[in-house]
């Protein structure tokens, strides 16, 4: 006798859906135990009943039956399903808008909405083992669509403070909010969506907010930084400027200067000195053009066994020092030397064109072209 293979649960459920046999469907789903249904198969069955050509009157029956698989004890598996649908939305948003198939994007949105309608607590509860919420997964996948769907659901089913409380939940492994994950993943749309849900999550009530912003500065992400600060100078700290003193982050430095210029006019600020020592030519040029008075700043160097000696770092009195001609192809050198004085010459009040480095002993004068004019 030929061996007849027994159909899997997935095959039985799928066949019942195709035949629109509600009795067979009901019998098949009763045998599903918690954690025994593959997420991919789950999605495939839901896709079948949510397709446009499926009879509308039958959709709620099949959707509810599929989402209740395993009963209330199957929440861990439902979270896997929700996370999978969120990832699908992340991939969908990864395509340029002109190449997106809206039907493909609508399916995971609807599965998320239908699942939360039956099990609402999943929208605002962190996983027992990781503490991660659906917002964490959405931030990781970079999907603003999922964030908006989940946020709208919470807004409609909980008190106003629930959105804030859920968005600010930190996972147990890394103590990170969803916003931190979105910022570090450079997911601009996700950052924007999270900030719309909770615009004040970077204010003083969130002790980790400065770290979130500093990371955006550190990684050179101006678009994200604009969203986080949202024209709020009170959130800016001197640490942001210190991290922006890099020629590759000139756009970020310019933005910070425009937003909070007071940090640069502070007599005690040493940003220009730091930029000079780092050899960040573009940064120095920007600072001097914006704040010419910075050239009068100085720093004190404490020397062991001797009294404190003042070392003037920048000055315009270059006539007191030997000036050598500069050539176009010469490069900035001697970045790390300990400077007694750097003389700047402004030719006809035009752009900064020359640099002079003088070593501690006043020897080995080195002139370099700043390559800016």
mmCIF file of C-alpha atoms in Angstrom:
data_model
loop_
_atom_site.group_PDB
_atom_site.id
_atom_site.type_symbol
_atom_site.label_atom_id
_atom_site.label_comp_id
_atom_site.label_asym_id
_atom_site.label_seq_id
_atom_site.Cartn_x
_atom_site.Cartn_y
_atom_site.Cartn_z
ATOM 1 C CA UNK A 1 0.000 0.000 0.000
ATOM 2 C CA UNK A 2 1.258 3.481 -0.808
ATOM 3 C CA UNK A 3 2.221 5.595 2.185
ATOM 4 C CA UNK A 4 -0.107 8.560 2.627
ATOM 5 C CA UNK A 5 1.607 11.528 4.224
ATOM 6 C CA UNK A 6 -0.335 13.199 6.975
ATOM 7 C CA UNK A 7 -1.027 16.863 6.303
ATOM 8 C CA UNK A 8 0.624 19.372 8.585
ATOM 9 C CA UNK A 9 -1.465 21.757 10.662
ATOM 10 C CA UNK A 10 -0.474 24.565 8.337
ATOM 11 C CA UNK A 11 -1.619 22.582 5.305
ATOM 12 C CA UNK A 12 -4.947 21.740 6.960
ATOM 13 C CA UNK A 13 -5.624 25.348 7.927
ATOM 14 C CA UNK A 14 -4.570 26.626 4.523
ATOM 15 C CA UNK A 15 -6.809 24.101 2.735
ATOM 16 C CA UNK A 16 -9.767 25.058 4.919
ATOM 17 C CA UNK A 17 -9.244 28.730 4.096
ATOM 18 C CA UNK A 18 -8.968 28.010 0.371
ATOM 19 C CA UNK A 19 -12.164 25.937 0.464
ATOM 20 C CA UNK A 20 -13.803 28.450 2.805
ATOM 21 C CA UNK A 21 -14.749 25.515 4.972
ATOM 22 C CA UNK A 22 -15.378 27.080 8.360
ATOM 23 C CA UNK A 23 -15.983 23.749 10.072
ATOM 24 C CA UNK A 24 -12.682 22.271 8.897
ATOM 25 C CA UNK A 25 -10.936 25.513 9.802
ATOM 26 C CA UNK A 26 -12.394 25.497 13.304
ATOM 27 C CA UNK A 27 -11.327 21.893 13.858
ATOM 28 C CA UNK A 28 -7.785 22.549 12.605
ATOM 29 C CA UNK A 29 -7.064 25.610 14.729
ATOM 30 C CA UNK A 30 -8.248 23.836 17.888
ATOM 31 C CA UNK A 31 -5.229 21.538 17.658
ATOM 32 C CA UNK A 32 -2.694 24.398 17.617
ATOM 33 C CA UNK A 33 -0.650 24.557 20.820
ATOM 34 C CA UNK A 34 1.206 27.646 22.083
ATOM 35 C CA UNK A 35 4.491 28.124 20.270
ATOM 36 C CA UNK A 36 3.797 25.382 17.712
ATOM 37 C CA UNK A 37 2.882 27.581 14.750
ATOM 38 C CA UNK A 38 5.681 28.943 12.550
ATOM 39 C CA UNK A 39 5.465 32.729 12.205
ATOM 40 C CA UNK A 40 5.976 32.586 8.452
ATOM 41 C CA UNK A 41 3.065 30.146 8.121
ATOM 42 C CA UNK A 42 0.963 32.348 10.383
ATOM 43 C CA UNK A 43 1.618 35.332 8.132
ATOM 44 C CA UNK A 44 0.798 33.303 5.020
ATOM 45 C CA UNK A 45 -2.593 32.238 6.404
ATOM 46 C CA UNK A 46 -3.425 35.795 7.438
ATOM 47 C CA UNK A 47 -2.396 37.032 4.004
ATOM 48 C CA UNK A 48 -4.843 34.604 2.394
ATOM 49 C CA UNK A 49 -7.849 35.880 4.351
ATOM 50 C CA UNK A 50 -6.875 39.559 4.104
ATOM 51 C CA UNK A 51 -6.459 39.570 0.333
ATOM 52 C CA UNK A 52 -8.877 41.924 -1.484
ATOM 53 C CA UNK A 53 -10.649 39.076 -3.334
ATOM 54 C CA UNK A 54 -11.524 37.205 -0.121
ATOM 55 C CA UNK A 55 -15.205 37.532 0.855
ATOM 56 C CA UNK A 56 -15.550 40.411 3.305
ATOM 57 C CA UNK A 57 -18.193 38.716 5.423
ATOM 58 C CA UNK A 58 -15.834 35.840 6.207
ATOM 59 C CA UNK A 59 -12.738 37.922 7.026
ATOM 60 C CA UNK A 60 -13.444 38.632 10.734
ATOM 61 C CA UNK A 61 -14.180 34.960 11.423
ATOM 62 C CA UNK A 62 -10.904 33.704 9.949
ATOM 63 C CA UNK A 63 -8.751 36.571 11.224
ATOM 64 C CA UNK A 64 -9.994 36.175 14.785
ATOM 65 C CA UNK A 65 -9.517 32.416 14.622
ATOM 66 C CA UNK A 66 -5.948 32.740 13.332
ATOM 67 C CA UNK A 67 -4.896 35.403 15.817
ATOM 68 C CA UNK A 68 -6.310 33.457 18.756
ATOM 69 C CA UNK A 69 -4.157 30.418 17.932
ATOM 70 C CA UNK A 70 -2.810 28.885 21.124
ATOM 71 C CA UNK A 71 -5.123 30.942 23.328
ATOM 72 C CA UNK A 72 -4.055 33.592 25.800
ATOM 73 C CA UNK A 73 -0.941 31.598 26.683
ATOM 74 C CA UNK A 74 0.495 32.278 23.246
ATOM 75 C CA UNK A 75 1.367 35.957 23.727
ATOM 76 C CA UNK A 76 5.095 35.310 23.303
ATOM 77 C CA UNK A 77 4.403 33.843 19.874
ATOM 78 C CA UNK A 78 2.121 36.752 19.008
ATOM 79 C CA UNK A 79 4.951 39.140 19.830
ATOM 80 C CA UNK A 80 7.108 37.228 17.353
ATOM 81 C CA UNK A 81 4.367 37.667 14.768
ATOM 82 C CA UNK A 82 4.093 41.394 15.486
ATOM 83 C CA UNK A 83 7.869 41.817 15.326
ATOM 84 C CA UNK A 84 7.912 39.994 12.006
ATOM 85 C CA UNK A 85 5.214 42.290 10.594
ATOM 86 C CA UNK A 86 7.140 45.325 11.857
ATOM 87 C CA UNK A 87 10.248 44.069 10.057
ATOM 88 C CA UNK A 88 8.206 43.717 6.869
ATOM 89 C CA UNK A 89 7.172 47.355 7.182
ATOM 90 C CA UNK A 90 10.809 48.303 7.709
ATOM 91 C CA UNK A 91 11.775 46.600 4.452
ATOM 92 C CA UNK A 92 8.802 48.222 2.727
ATOM 93 C CA UNK A 93 9.911 51.693 3.845
ATOM 94 C CA UNK A 94 13.433 50.904 2.689
ATOM 95 C CA UNK A 95 12.311 51.130 -0.926
ATOM 96 C CA UNK A 96 12.013 54.521 -2.660
ATOM 97 C CA UNK A 97 8.410 55.715 -2.607
ATOM 98 C CA UNK A 98 8.067 55.431 -6.393
ATOM 99 C CA UNK A 99 8.851 51.699 -6.206
ATOM 100 C CA UNK A 100 6.604 50.759 -3.290
ATOM 101 C CA UNK A 101 3.624 48.461 -3.698
ATOM 102 C CA UNK A 102 1.064 49.892 -1.283
ATOM 103 C CA UNK A 103 -0.767 46.563 -0.987
ATOM 104 C CA UNK A 104 2.417 44.972 0.353
ATOM 105 C CA UNK A 105 2.672 47.705 2.977
ATOM 106 C CA UNK A 106 -1.008 47.557 3.915
ATOM 107 C CA UNK A 107 -0.927 43.855 4.848
ATOM 108 C CA UNK A 108 1.489 44.061 7.827
ATOM 109 C CA UNK A 109 -0.228 47.267 8.991
ATOM 110 C CA UNK A 110 -3.550 45.464 9.082
ATOM 111 C CA UNK A 111 -2.142 42.384 10.819
ATOM 112 C CA UNK A 112 -0.629 44.619 13.510
ATOM 113 C CA UNK A 113 -3.902 46.500 13.962
ATOM 114 C CA UNK A 114 -6.011 43.321 14.077
ATOM 115 C CA UNK A 115 -3.667 41.648 16.578
ATOM 116 C CA UNK A 116 -3.641 44.642 18.907
ATOM 117 C CA UNK A 117 -7.427 44.888 18.708
ATOM 118 C CA UNK A 118 -7.665 41.383 20.211
ATOM 119 C CA UNK A 119 -4.679 41.670 22.563
ATOM 120 C CA UNK A 120 -4.310 45.407 23.326
ATOM 121 C CA UNK A 121 -1.818 45.036 26.182
ATOM 122 C CA UNK A 122 0.830 43.953 23.671
ATOM 123 C CA UNK A 123 0.960 47.556 22.429
ATOM 124 C CA UNK A 124 2.260 49.027 25.683
ATOM 125 C CA UNK A 125 3.834 46.090 27.522
ATOM 126 C CA UNK A 126 7.515 45.206 27.316
ATOM 127 C CA UNK A 127 8.566 41.609 26.719
ATOM 128 C CA UNK A 128 9.156 39.750 29.984
ATOM 129 C CA UNK A 129 12.678 38.621 29.066
ATOM 130 C CA UNK A 130 14.043 41.723 27.303
ATOM 131 C CA UNK A 131 11.853 44.614 28.394
ATOM 132 C CA UNK A 132 11.591 45.622 24.748
ATOM 133 C CA UNK A 133 8.357 47.096 23.432
ATOM 134 C CA UNK A 134 7.023 47.131 19.890
ATOM 135 C CA UNK A 135 8.483 50.633 19.629
ATOM 136 C CA UNK A 136 11.961 49.185 20.181
ATOM 137 C CA UNK A 137 11.492 46.774 17.296
ATOM 138 C CA UNK A 138 10.047 49.486 15.053
ATOM 139 C CA UNK A 139 12.991 51.773 15.842
ATOM 140 C CA UNK A 140 15.410 48.965 15.057
ATOM 141 C CA UNK A 141 13.685 48.286 11.726
ATOM 142 C CA UNK A 142 13.441 51.990 10.940
ATOM 143 C CA UNK A 143 9.711 51.974 10.269
ATOM 144 C CA UNK A 144 7.783 55.138 11.009
ATOM 145 C CA UNK A 145 4.584 53.480 9.746
ATOM 146 C CA UNK A 146 4.606 50.880 12.538
ATOM 147 C CA UNK A 147 5.390 53.554 15.129
ATOM 148 C CA UNK A 148 2.411 55.591 13.952
ATOM 149 C CA UNK A 149 0.060 52.572 13.930
ATOM 150 C CA UNK A 150 1.073 51.487 17.438
ATOM 151 C CA UNK A 151 1.054 55.044 18.755
ATOM 152 C CA UNK A 152 -2.415 55.719 17.378
ATOM 153 C CA UNK A 153 -3.701 52.509 18.969
ATOM 154 C CA UNK A 154 -2.323 53.445 22.400
ATOM 155 C CA UNK A 155 -3.719 56.956 22.082
ATOM 156 C CA UNK A 156 -7.187 55.563 21.378
ATOM 157 C CA UNK A 157 -7.161 52.986 24.177
ATOM 158 C CA UNK A 158 -5.204 54.544 27.047
ATOM 159 C CA UNK A 159 -4.847 57.796 28.926
ATOM 160 C CA UNK A 160 -2.639 60.509 27.319
ATOM 161 C CA UNK A 161 0.342 59.763 29.578
ATOM 162 C CA UNK A 162 0.492 56.160 28.310
ATOM 163 C CA UNK A 163 2.167 57.216 25.056
ATOM 164 C CA UNK A 164 4.941 58.996 26.928
ATOM 165 C CA UNK A 165 5.417 56.163 29.396
ATOM 166 C CA UNK A 166 5.596 53.517 26.660
ATOM 167 C CA UNK A 167 7.950 55.463 24.390
ATOM 168 C CA UNK A 168 10.348 56.049 27.294
ATOM 169 C CA UNK A 169 10.581 52.402 28.387
ATOM 170 C CA UNK A 170 14.206 51.205 28.403
ATOM 171 C CA UNK A 171 15.133 47.640 27.552
ATOM 172 C CA UNK A 172 16.787 45.501 30.205
ATOM 173 C CA UNK A 173 19.832 44.489 28.172
ATOM 174 C CA UNK A 174 21.179 47.902 27.108
ATOM 175 C CA UNK A 175 19.009 50.357 29.041
ATOM 176 C CA UNK A 176 18.024 51.958 25.734
ATOM 177 C CA UNK A 177 14.810 53.663 24.714
ATOM 178 C CA UNK A 178 13.352 53.202 21.255
ATOM 179 C CA UNK A 179 14.616 56.681 20.382
ATOM 180 C CA UNK A 180 18.210 55.757 21.235
ATOM 181 C CA UNK A 181 17.978 52.745 18.936
ATOM 182 C CA UNK A 182 16.520 54.847 16.109
ATOM 183 C CA UNK A 183 19.208 57.522 16.515
ATOM 184 C CA UNK A 184 22.079 55.048 16.564
ATOM 185 C CA UNK A 185 20.615 53.189 13.611
ATOM 186 C CA UNK A 186 20.399 56.464 11.658
ATOM 187 C CA UNK A 187 16.685 55.899 11.012
ATOM 188 C CA UNK A 188 15.554 59.457 10.373
ATOM 189 C CA UNK A 189 11.871 58.661 9.780
ATOM 190 C CA UNK A 190 11.651 56.543 12.931
ATOM 191 C CA UNK A 191 13.265 59.308 15.003
ATOM 192 C CA UNK A 192 10.782 61.812 13.623
ATOM 193 C CA UNK A 193 7.801 59.529 14.331
ATOM 194 C CA UNK A 194 8.912 58.873 17.926
ATOM 195 C CA UNK A 195 9.443 62.576 18.562
ATOM 196 C CA UNK A 196 5.951 63.325 17.264
ATOM 197 C CA UNK A 197 4.526 60.864 19.784
ATOM 198 C CA UNK A 198 6.484 62.360 22.679
ATOM 199 C CA UNK A 199 8.031 65.759 21.817
ATOM 200 C CA UNK A 200 9.281 66.233 25.381
ATOM 201 C CA UNK A 201 11.188 62.977 25.732
ATOM 202 C CA UNK A 202 14.464 64.914 25.497
ATOM 203 C CA UNK A 203 13.674 67.467 28.183
ATOM 204 C CA UNK A 204 14.952 67.505 31.733
ATOM 205 C CA UNK A 205 12.497 64.795 32.796
ATOM 206 C CA UNK A 206 14.464 62.232 30.792
ATOM 207 C CA UNK A 207 17.943 61.894 32.364
ATOM 208 C CA UNK A 208 19.333 60.069 29.330
ATOM 209 C CA UNK A 209 18.359 62.714 26.793
ATOM 210 C CA UNK A 210 21.776 64.348 26.505
ATOM 211 C CA UNK A 211 23.361 61.025 25.575
ATOM 212 C CA UNK A 212 20.807 60.576 22.806
ATOM 213 C CA UNK A 213 21.623 63.965 21.294
ATOM 214 C CA UNK A 214 25.378 63.600 21.751
ATOM 215 C CA UNK A 215 25.262 60.385 19.772
ATOM 216 C CA UNK A 216 23.667 62.201 16.826
ATOM 217 C CA UNK A 217 26.448 64.801 16.967
ATOM 218 C CA UNK A 218 29.125 62.131 17.332
ATOM 219 C CA UNK A 219 27.909 60.294 14.244
ATOM 220 C CA UNK A 220 27.569 63.496 12.204
ATOM 221 C CA UNK A 221 23.814 63.172 11.570
ATOM 222 C CA UNK A 222 22.493 66.683 11.081
ATOM 223 C CA UNK A 223 18.976 65.650 10.020
ATOM 224 C CA UNK A 224 18.460 63.655 13.202
ATOM 225 C CA UNK A 225 20.016 66.396 15.340
ATOM 226 C CA UNK A 226 17.581 68.970 13.944
ATOM 227 C CA UNK A 227 14.631 66.744 14.877
ATOM 228 C CA UNK A 228 15.939 66.083 18.388
ATOM 229 C CA UNK A 229 16.718 69.685 19.267
ATOM 230 C CA UNK A 230 13.747 71.147 17.359
ATOM 231 C CA UNK A 231 15.060 74.710 17.752
ATOM 232 C CA UNK A 232 15.365 74.386 21.533
ATOM 233 C CA UNK A 233 18.640 76.083 22.579
ATOM 234 C CA UNK A 234 18.105 75.029 26.200
ATOM 235 C CA UNK A 235 18.929 71.441 25.223
ATOM 236 C CA UNK A 236 22.335 72.386 23.817
ATOM 237 C CA UNK A 237 25.407 71.763 25.981
ATOM 238 C CA UNK A 238 29.090 72.516 25.565
ATOM 239 C CA UNK A 239 29.615 68.797 24.982
ATOM 240 C CA UNK A 240 27.781 69.059 21.665
ATOM 241 C CA UNK A 241 30.227 71.711 20.458
ATOM 242 C CA UNK A 242 33.217 69.656 21.585
ATOM 243 C CA UNK A 243 32.013 66.703 19.517
ATOM 244 C CA UNK A 244 31.347 68.924 16.505
ATOM 245 C CA UNK A 245 34.899 70.326 16.300
ATOM 246 C CA UNK A 246 35.681 68.283 13.228
ATOM 247 C CA UNK A 247 36.049 69.405 9.622
ATOM 248 C CA UNK A 248 33.735 66.549 8.602
ATOM 249 C CA UNK A 249 30.977 67.881 10.882
ATOM 250 C CA UNK A 250 31.072 71.490 9.767
ATOM 251 C CA UNK A 251 27.344 71.517 8.964
ATOM 252 C CA UNK A 252 26.538 70.365 12.499
ATOM 253 C CA UNK A 253 28.835 72.985 14.036
ATOM 254 C CA UNK A 254 27.205 75.688 11.907
ATOM 255 C CA UNK A 255 23.758 74.560 13.070
ATOM 256 C CA UNK A 256 24.805 74.580 16.736
ATOM 257 C CA UNK A 257 26.352 78.037 16.372
ATOM 258 C CA UNK A 258 23.162 79.409 14.839
ATOM 259 C CA UNK A 259 21.042 77.780 17.546
ATOM 260 C CA UNK A 260 23.143 78.617 20.605
ATOM 261 C CA UNK A 261 25.865 81.192 19.810
ATOM 262 C CA UNK A 262 26.265 82.058 23.468
ATOM 263 C CA UNK A 263 28.534 79.059 24.014
ATOM 264 C CA UNK A 264 31.120 80.562 21.649
ATOM 265 C CA UNK A 265 31.039 84.058 23.116
ATOM 266 C CA UNK A 266 31.762 82.738 26.598
ATOM 267 C CA UNK A 267 35.245 84.066 27.573
ATOM 268 C CA UNK A 268 36.052 80.763 29.239
ATOM 269 C CA UNK A 269 35.268 78.689 26.148
ATOM 270 C CA UNK A 270 38.278 77.024 24.571
ATOM 271 C CA UNK A 271 36.696 75.595 21.420
ATOM 272 C CA UNK A 272 39.006 77.544 19.120
ATOM 273 C CA UNK A 273 42.069 76.373 21.010
ATOM 274 C CA UNK A 274 40.867 72.779 20.799
ATOM 275 C CA UNK A 275 40.210 73.069 17.066
ATOM 276 C CA UNK A 276 43.693 74.497 16.471
ATOM 277 C CA UNK A 277 45.355 71.691 18.385
ATOM 278 C CA UNK A 278 43.311 69.115 16.476
ATOM 279 C CA UNK A 279 44.334 70.689 13.191
ATOM 280 C CA UNK A 280 40.720 71.172 12.080
ATOM 281 C CA UNK A 281 41.310 73.972 9.582
ATOM 282 C CA UNK A 282 37.740 74.380 8.348
ATOM 283 C CA UNK A 283 36.464 74.548 11.908
ATOM 284 C CA UNK A 284 38.993 77.230 12.878
ATOM 285 C CA UNK A 285 38.114 79.294 9.817
ATOM 286 C CA UNK A 286 34.402 79.097 10.624
ATOM 287 C CA UNK A 287 34.915 80.057 14.267
ATOM 288 C CA UNK A 288 37.118 83.036 13.425
ATOM 289 C CA UNK A 289 34.784 84.300 10.731
ATOM 290 C CA UNK A 290 31.798 84.056 13.078
ATOM 291 C CA UNK A 291 33.562 85.254 16.227
ATOM 292 C CA UNK A 292 36.715 87.320 15.487
ATOM 293 C CA UNK A 293 37.062 88.123 19.181
ATOM 294 C CA UNK A 294 37.984 84.492 19.843
ATOM 295 C CA UNK A 295 41.514 85.248 18.638
ATOM 296 C CA UNK A 296 42.237 86.960 21.933
ATOM 297 C CA UNK A 297 41.696 83.843 23.994
ATOM 298 C CA UNK A 298 44.504 82.136 25.836
ATOM 299 C CA UNK A 299 45.102 79.120 27.997
ATOM 300 C CA UNK A 300 47.240 78.551 31.043
ATOM 301 C CA UNK A 301 49.543 75.590 31.215
ATOM 302 C CA UNK A 302 50.440 74.244 34.615
ATOM 303 C CA UNK A 303 54.067 73.151 34.689
ATOM 304 C CA UNK A 304 55.316 70.953 37.490
ATOM 305 C CA UNK A 305 57.882 72.594 39.715
ATOM 306 C CA UNK A 306 57.276 76.080 38.363
ATOM 307 C CA UNK A 307 54.737 78.823 38.492
ATOM 308 C CA UNK A 308 51.837 78.935 36.104
ATOM 309 C CA UNK A 309 52.817 80.333 32.725
ATOM 310 C CA UNK A 310 50.351 81.932 30.340
ATOM 311 C CA UNK A 311 50.681 80.768 26.750
ATOM 312 C CA UNK A 312 48.939 82.963 24.228
ATOM 313 C CA UNK A 313 47.415 80.724 21.624
ATOM 314 C CA UNK A 314 46.010 83.126 19.046
ATOM 315 C CA UNK A 315 46.624 86.781 18.228
ATOM 316 C CA UNK A 316 46.488 89.171 15.294
ATOM 317 C CA UNK A 317 49.777 90.932 16.075
ATOM 318 C CA UNK A 318 51.637 88.908 13.494
ATOM 319 C CA UNK A 319 53.974 91.820 12.697
ATOM 320 C CA UNK A 320 55.985 90.920 15.801
ATOM 321 C CA UNK A 321 56.774 87.538 14.353
ATOM 322 C CA UNK A 322 58.716 86.317 11.375
ATOM 323 C CA UNK A 323 56.358 85.610 8.497
ATOM 324 C CA UNK A 324 57.438 83.410 5.617
ATOM 325 C CA UNK A 325 55.741 83.170 2.203
ATOM 326 C CA UNK A 326 53.227 80.378 1.892
ATOM 327 C CA UNK A 327 52.754 78.140 -1.131
ATOM 328 C CA UNK A 328 49.531 76.669 -2.416
ATOM 329 C CA UNK A 329 50.456 73.013 -2.084
ATOM 330 C CA UNK A 330 51.888 73.131 1.436
ATOM 331 C CA UNK A 331 49.820 71.196 3.944
ATOM 332 C CA UNK A 332 48.960 71.826 7.542
ATOM 333 C CA UNK A 333 51.681 70.294 9.672
ATOM 334 C CA UNK A 334 52.894 70.112 13.226
ATOM 335 C CA UNK A 335 49.342 69.510 14.544
ATOM 336 C CA UNK A 336 50.492 68.164 17.854
ATOM 337 C CA UNK A 337 53.264 70.617 18.650
ATOM 338 C CA UNK A 338 52.902 72.644 21.832
ATOM 339 C CA UNK A 339 52.287 76.152 20.568
ATOM 340 C CA UNK A 340 53.466 79.335 22.172
ATOM 341 C CA UNK A 341 51.762 81.362 19.543
ATOM 342 C CA UNK A 342 49.912 81.009 16.269
ATOM 343 C CA UNK A 343 49.922 84.157 14.201
ATOM 344 C CA UNK A 344 47.152 84.851 11.724
ATOM 345 C CA UNK A 345 47.448 87.354 8.916
ATOM 346 C CA UNK A 346 44.335 88.807 7.314
ATOM 347 C CA UNK A 347 45.209 90.107 3.885
ATOM 348 C CA UNK A 348 43.157 93.181 2.923
ATOM 349 C CA UNK A 349 40.596 92.059 5.488
ATOM 350 C CA UNK A 350 39.886 89.113 3.200
ATOM 351 C CA UNK A 351 39.719 85.393 4.010
ATOM 352 C CA UNK A 352 42.197 83.903 6.382
ATOM 353 C CA UNK A 353 45.165 82.888 4.248
ATOM 354 C CA UNK A 354 48.167 82.065 6.389
ATOM 355 C CA UNK A 355 49.097 80.078 9.460
ATOM 356 C CA UNK A 356 52.317 80.163 11.466
ATOM 357 C CA UNK A 357 53.313 77.545 13.981
ATOM 358 C CA UNK A 358 56.054 78.360 16.469
ATOM 359 C CA UNK A 359 57.343 75.583 18.678
ATOM 360 C CA UNK A 360 57.889 75.935 22.407
ATOM 361 C CA UNK A 361 61.527 76.996 22.041
ATOM 362 C CA UNK A 362 60.770 79.528 19.363
ATOM 363 C CA UNK A 363 62.620 77.535 16.712
ATOM 364 C CA UNK A 364 61.636 75.519 13.667
ATOM 365 C CA UNK A 365 59.149 78.036 12.372
ATOM 366 C CA UNK A 366 56.722 76.170 10.164
ATOM 367 C CA UNK A 367 54.344 77.910 7.832
ATOM 368 C CA UNK A 368 51.498 76.144 6.168
ATOM 369 C CA UNK A 369 48.778 76.908 3.723
ATOM 370 C CA UNK A 370 45.300 76.486 5.131
ATOM 371 C CA UNK A 371 43.913 75.700 1.667
ATOM 372 C CA UNK A 372 40.837 77.763 2.280
ATOM 373 C CA UNK A 373 41.199 80.906 0.217
#
